[in-house]
Amino acid sequence: MKYLILTLACSLFTLSSIHASTPNCEKLWDKFNETKTLSAKYKRVMGNCDREAIMIIGSIAKKASSVSYKDAKKRMFKTLDNRNGRVCSVYSDHCLQTRKVPNHREMNAEHTWPKSRGADRKPAISDLHHLFPCNSEVNSIRSSHPFCEVRDVEWTNGMSSMGTGGGRGKCFEPPHEHKGNVARSMMYFSIRYNKKIDSRQENFFRKWHKEDPVDQMEIDRNNAISRFQRNTNPFIDHPELVDFIADF
């Protein structure tokens, strides 16, 4: 009996702790509703925060078609990120004239959420919402290092940097104009595949999400991906949804 009471007490404490993580949930939604509305497929999110919001948003993002990695790369290099026969790396100023998947030694697909940390099999490995064209050399330098704002630079190409950012180990800083894209890709991956984001990276992602907001190019890319794999990134559709999640 004592064990049962203790277990129930612990469960109640856990539930109350989760609920308490966003004490202003109702006020946040009231403020949102003053000036904005959710599109039809996100109506179920209304009034929810934190784990409940993650579950609902995640269930929406999961309604997708699984595509092969080969087909995803074809789509990315031939149409999705191809501008008049030219594809540019997201981490450098390197661009390539191509109408097909290039030699992997020159340019390949950057997995924003590293393959070694949970994106090594379908559908995650071929999910275009976190895949971007990248110069092969810079892609190797980034490797699976976490993202940060580098303080002590060990390597830079003038756009991206590798070094330390006040935490343990090396970390990678993407170009300013791609930071918001990185943040929204990582938060999407987190809710789509039930993967936790460490608090240090999450702080940067929230900052970058605000500093580098969604632009028309990102919206167009999001919609183009939807026509291929049948889902969108919720944090591009409705950037404000990030504010209703206290912990990814």
Short mmCIF file of C-alpha atoms in Angstrom, two decimals:
data_model
loop_
_atom_site.label_atom_id
_atom_site.label_comp_id
_atom_site.label_asym_id
_atom_site.label_seq_id
_atom_site.Cartn_x
_atom_site.Cartn_y
_atom_site.Cartn_z
CA MET A 1 0.00 0.00 0.00
CA LYS A 2 2.80 2.44 0.92
CA TYR A 3 4.48 1.63 -2.39
CA LEU A 4 1.24 2.34 -4.28
CA ILE A 5 0.72 5.67 -2.50
CA LEU A 6 4.32 6.68 -3.16
CA THR A 7 4.02 5.72 -6.83
CA LEU A 8 0.82 7.73 -7.24
CA ALA A 9 2.36 10.71 -5.49
CA CYS A 10 5.40 10.60 -7.76
CA SER A 11 3.15 10.35 -10.82
CA LEU A 12 1.11 13.34 -9.73
CA PHE A 13 4.27 15.32 -9.04
CA THR A 14 5.59 14.48 -12.51
CA LEU A 15 2.35 15.50 -14.19
CA SER A 16 2.13 18.72 -12.25
CA SER A 17 5.76 19.50 -13.06
CA ILE A 18 5.11 19.07 -16.78
CA HIS A 19 2.00 21.26 -16.58
CA ALA A 20 3.86 23.91 -14.62
CA SER A 21 6.55 24.26 -17.27
CA THR A 22 4.37 26.73 -19.18
CA PRO A 23 2.29 28.55 -16.56
CA ASN A 24 1.15 31.18 -19.08
CA CYS A 25 -0.13 28.74 -21.69
CA GLU A 26 -3.68 30.13 -21.71
CA LYS A 27 -2.44 33.73 -21.86
CA LEU A 28 -0.08 32.87 -24.70
CA TRP A 29 -2.96 31.46 -26.72
CA ASP A 30 -5.17 34.44 -25.91
CA LYS A 31 -2.46 36.76 -27.20
CA PHE A 32 -1.98 34.62 -30.31
CA ASN A 33 -5.71 34.67 -31.08
CA GLU A 34 -5.80 38.47 -30.96
CA THR A 35 -3.90 38.79 -34.23
CA LYS A 36 -3.45 35.33 -35.77
CA THR A 37 -5.28 32.14 -36.63
CA LEU A 38 -4.11 28.58 -37.15
CA SER A 39 -4.64 26.90 -40.51
CA ALA A 40 -7.15 24.05 -40.55
CA LYS A 41 -4.76 21.14 -40.03
CA TYR A 42 -3.30 22.77 -36.89
CA LYS A 43 -6.60 23.62 -35.18
CA ARG A 44 -6.14 20.69 -32.77
CA VAL A 45 -3.06 22.37 -31.33
CA MET A 46 -5.14 25.28 -30.03
CA GLY A 47 -4.98 25.61 -26.24
CA ASN A 48 -2.17 23.07 -25.80
CA CYS A 49 1.43 23.58 -24.73
CA ASP A 50 4.56 21.53 -24.09
CA ARG A 51 4.21 17.73 -24.28
CA GLU A 52 0.59 17.89 -25.41
CA ALA A 53 1.50 20.35 -28.17
CA ILE A 54 4.49 18.24 -29.21
CA MET A 55 2.32 15.13 -29.47
CA ILE A 56 -0.28 16.87 -31.64
CA ILE A 57 2.19 18.74 -33.85
CA GLY A 58 4.32 15.61 -34.15
CA SER A 59 1.32 13.53 -35.25
CA ILE A 60 0.64 16.07 -38.01
CA ALA A 61 4.27 16.07 -39.18
CA LYS A 62 4.34 12.26 -39.19
CA LYS A 63 1.67 12.11 -41.92
CA ALA A 64 4.25 11.82 -44.68
CA SER A 65 5.34 9.55 -47.49
CA SER A 66 8.61 7.70 -47.08
CA VAL A 67 10.95 8.27 -50.01
CA SER A 68 14.29 6.70 -50.86
CA TYR A 69 17.52 8.55 -50.10
CA LYS A 70 18.43 8.32 -53.78
CA ASP A 71 15.17 9.96 -54.85
CA ALA A 72 15.45 12.62 -52.15
CA LYS A 73 18.91 13.64 -53.39
CA LYS A 74 17.67 13.71 -56.97
CA ARG A 75 14.82 16.01 -55.99
CA MET A 76 17.11 18.27 -53.96
CA PHE A 77 19.80 18.74 -56.61
CA LYS A 78 17.60 18.71 -59.73
CA THR A 79 14.69 20.92 -58.63
CA LEU A 80 14.29 21.77 -54.94
CA ASP A 81 17.55 23.70 -54.48
CA ASN A 82 18.39 24.19 -58.14
CA ARG A 83 18.19 27.76 -59.42
CA ASN A 84 18.52 27.87 -63.22
CA GLY A 85 20.99 24.99 -63.26
CA ARG A 86 22.94 26.20 -60.24
CA VAL A 87 23.08 24.67 -56.73
CA CYS A 88 24.76 26.47 -53.83
CA SER A 89 26.11 25.10 -50.56
CA VAL A 90 24.34 26.25 -47.39
CA TYR A 91 27.57 26.47 -45.35
CA SER A 92 29.82 28.23 -47.88
CA ASP A 93 29.81 30.39 -51.01
CA HIS A 94 30.55 27.36 -53.19
CA CYS A 95 28.08 26.90 -56.06
CA LEU A 96 27.92 24.23 -58.72
CA GLN A 97 26.47 24.13 -62.23
CA THR A 98 24.46 20.91 -62.38
CA ARG A 99 21.16 19.38 -63.38
CA LYS A 100 21.77 16.11 -61.58
CA VAL A 101 23.20 14.66 -58.37
CA PRO A 102 26.87 15.76 -58.40
CA ASN A 103 29.94 13.79 -57.46
CA HIS A 104 29.83 13.31 -53.70
CA ARG A 105 33.44 14.48 -53.41
CA GLU A 106 32.37 17.95 -54.53
CA MET A 107 28.90 18.43 -53.07
CA ASN A 108 26.59 16.18 -51.11
CA ALA A 109 23.58 16.18 -48.81
CA GLU A 110 24.01 17.72 -45.37
CA HIS A 111 21.96 15.97 -42.71
CA THR A 112 21.25 18.87 -40.37
CA TRP A 113 20.33 16.28 -37.74
CA PRO A 114 23.40 14.03 -38.04
CA LYS A 115 23.00 10.49 -39.32
CA SER A 116 25.11 9.22 -36.42
CA ARG A 117 22.64 10.72 -33.94
CA GLY A 118 19.47 9.15 -35.26
CA ALA A 119 19.06 10.06 -38.93
CA ASP A 120 20.70 6.98 -40.42
CA ARG A 121 17.66 5.12 -41.73
CA LYS A 122 14.36 5.73 -43.52
CA PRO A 123 12.40 7.88 -43.33
CA ALA A 124 14.76 10.19 -41.39
CA ILE A 125 17.78 9.72 -43.66
CA SER A 126 15.81 10.94 -46.69
CA ASP A 127 13.58 13.55 -45.02
CA LEU A 128 14.13 16.68 -47.09
CA HIS A 129 13.05 19.00 -44.31
CA HIS A 130 16.53 18.60 -42.80
CA LEU A 131 18.57 17.86 -45.94
CA PHE A 132 20.45 20.65 -47.72
CA PRO A 133 23.15 20.79 -50.42
CA CYS A 134 26.59 21.28 -48.94
CA ASN A 135 30.18 21.50 -50.12
CA SER A 136 31.71 18.15 -49.26
CA GLU A 137 34.74 19.57 -47.47
CA VAL A 138 32.65 21.78 -45.18
CA ASN A 139 30.20 18.96 -44.63
CA SER A 140 33.06 16.79 -43.37
CA ILE A 141 34.26 19.59 -41.09
CA ARG A 142 30.82 20.01 -39.57
CA SER A 143 30.58 16.21 -39.22
CA SER A 144 28.14 15.46 -36.38
CA HIS A 145 29.24 18.35 -34.17
CA PRO A 146 26.48 20.25 -32.36
CA PHE A 147 25.54 23.77 -33.39
CA CYS A 148 26.55 26.85 -31.42
CA GLU A 149 27.86 30.39 -31.67
CA VAL A 150 31.62 29.93 -31.84
CA ARG A 151 33.76 32.04 -29.50
CA ASP A 152 37.20 30.53 -30.06
CA VAL A 153 37.53 29.91 -33.79
CA GLU A 154 39.65 26.97 -34.96
CA TRP A 155 38.42 27.03 -38.56
CA THR A 156 36.35 29.40 -40.70
CA ASN A 157 35.59 30.02 -44.36
CA GLY A 158 34.19 33.48 -43.69
CA MET A 159 30.62 32.18 -43.48
CA SER A 160 30.68 29.16 -41.18
CA SER A 161 32.96 28.50 -38.21
CA MET A 162 34.19 25.58 -36.14
CA GLY A 163 35.61 25.89 -32.65
CA THR A 164 34.35 26.10 -29.10
CA GLY A 165 31.40 28.03 -27.79
CA GLY A 166 31.75 27.97 -24.05
CA GLY A 167 30.59 24.38 -23.65
CA ARG A 168 32.43 21.10 -23.82
CA GLY A 169 33.93 20.01 -27.09
CA LYS A 170 33.87 21.46 -30.57
CA CYS A 171 30.80 22.95 -32.16
CA PHE A 172 29.76 24.40 -35.51
CA GLU A 173 28.24 27.79 -36.37
CA PRO A 174 26.37 28.07 -39.70
CA PRO A 175 26.07 31.29 -41.74
CA HIS A 176 23.67 33.88 -40.31
CA GLU A 177 21.26 33.58 -43.24
CA HIS A 178 20.92 29.83 -42.64
CA LYS A 179 20.67 29.83 -38.84
CA GLY A 180 16.90 30.07 -38.77
CA ASN A 181 16.64 27.25 -41.31
CA VAL A 182 18.89 25.10 -39.11
CA ALA A 183 16.82 25.88 -36.02
CA ARG A 184 13.50 25.02 -37.65
CA SER A 185 14.93 21.88 -39.27
CA MET A 186 16.23 20.64 -35.92
CA MET A 187 13.00 21.42 -34.07
CA TYR A 188 11.02 19.71 -36.82
CA PHE A 189 13.21 16.61 -36.59
CA SER A 190 12.80 16.57 -32.81
CA ILE A 191 9.00 16.44 -32.88
CA ARG A 192 8.78 14.32 -36.04
CA TYR A 193 11.10 11.56 -34.76
CA ASN A 194 10.76 11.95 -30.98
CA LYS A 195 14.38 13.05 -30.46
CA LYS A 196 15.48 15.31 -27.63
CA ILE A 197 17.50 18.46 -28.27
CA ASP A 198 20.08 19.29 -25.61
CA SER A 199 19.36 22.52 -23.75
CA ARG A 200 22.44 24.35 -24.99
CA GLN A 201 21.60 23.82 -28.65
CA GLU A 202 17.94 24.56 -28.00
CA ASN A 203 18.82 27.98 -26.59
CA PHE A 204 20.67 28.82 -29.80
CA PHE A 205 17.85 27.48 -31.95
CA ARG A 206 15.25 29.65 -30.21
CA LYS A 207 17.51 32.67 -30.66
CA TRP A 208 18.19 31.91 -34.33
CA HIS A 209 14.50 31.23 -34.97
CA LYS A 210 13.80 34.84 -33.95
CA GLU A 211 16.86 36.47 -35.51
CA ASP A 212 16.54 34.73 -38.89
CA PRO A 213 12.77 34.42 -39.42
CA VAL A 214 11.00 32.43 -42.11
CA ASP A 215 11.33 34.03 -45.55
CA GLN A 216 9.59 33.39 -48.84
CA MET A 217 12.34 31.08 -50.12
CA GLU A 218 11.92 28.87 -47.06
CA ILE A 219 8.13 28.85 -47.49
CA ASP A 220 8.47 27.89 -51.16
CA ARG A 221 10.92 25.10 -50.29
CA ASN A 222 8.60 23.82 -47.56
CA ASN A 223 5.68 23.66 -49.99
CA ALA A 224 7.79 22.00 -52.68
CA ILE A 225 8.85 19.29 -50.21
CA SER A 226 5.20 18.78 -49.31
CA ARG A 227 4.37 17.94 -52.91
CA PHE A 228 7.09 15.26 -52.83
CA GLN A 229 6.91 13.68 -49.37
CA ARG A 230 3.43 14.91 -48.37
CA ASN A 231 4.20 16.83 -45.19
CA THR A 232 5.38 20.28 -44.15
CA ASN A 233 7.51 21.71 -41.36
CA PRO A 234 5.06 23.05 -38.74
CA PHE A 235 7.54 25.70 -37.60
CA ILE A 236 7.63 27.15 -41.11
CA ASP A 237 3.85 26.94 -41.48
CA HIS A 238 3.35 28.62 -38.09
CA PRO A 239 6.63 29.95 -36.58
CA GLU A 240 4.72 30.95 -33.41
CA LEU A 241 4.23 27.29 -32.45
CA VAL A 242 7.77 27.28 -31.05
CA ASP A 243 6.57 29.58 -28.25
CA PHE A 244 4.11 26.96 -27.02
CA ILE A 245 6.82 24.35 -26.44
CA ALA A 246 9.04 24.91 -23.40
CA ASP A 247 11.42 22.01 -24.01
CA PHE A 248 12.17 20.14 -27.23
#
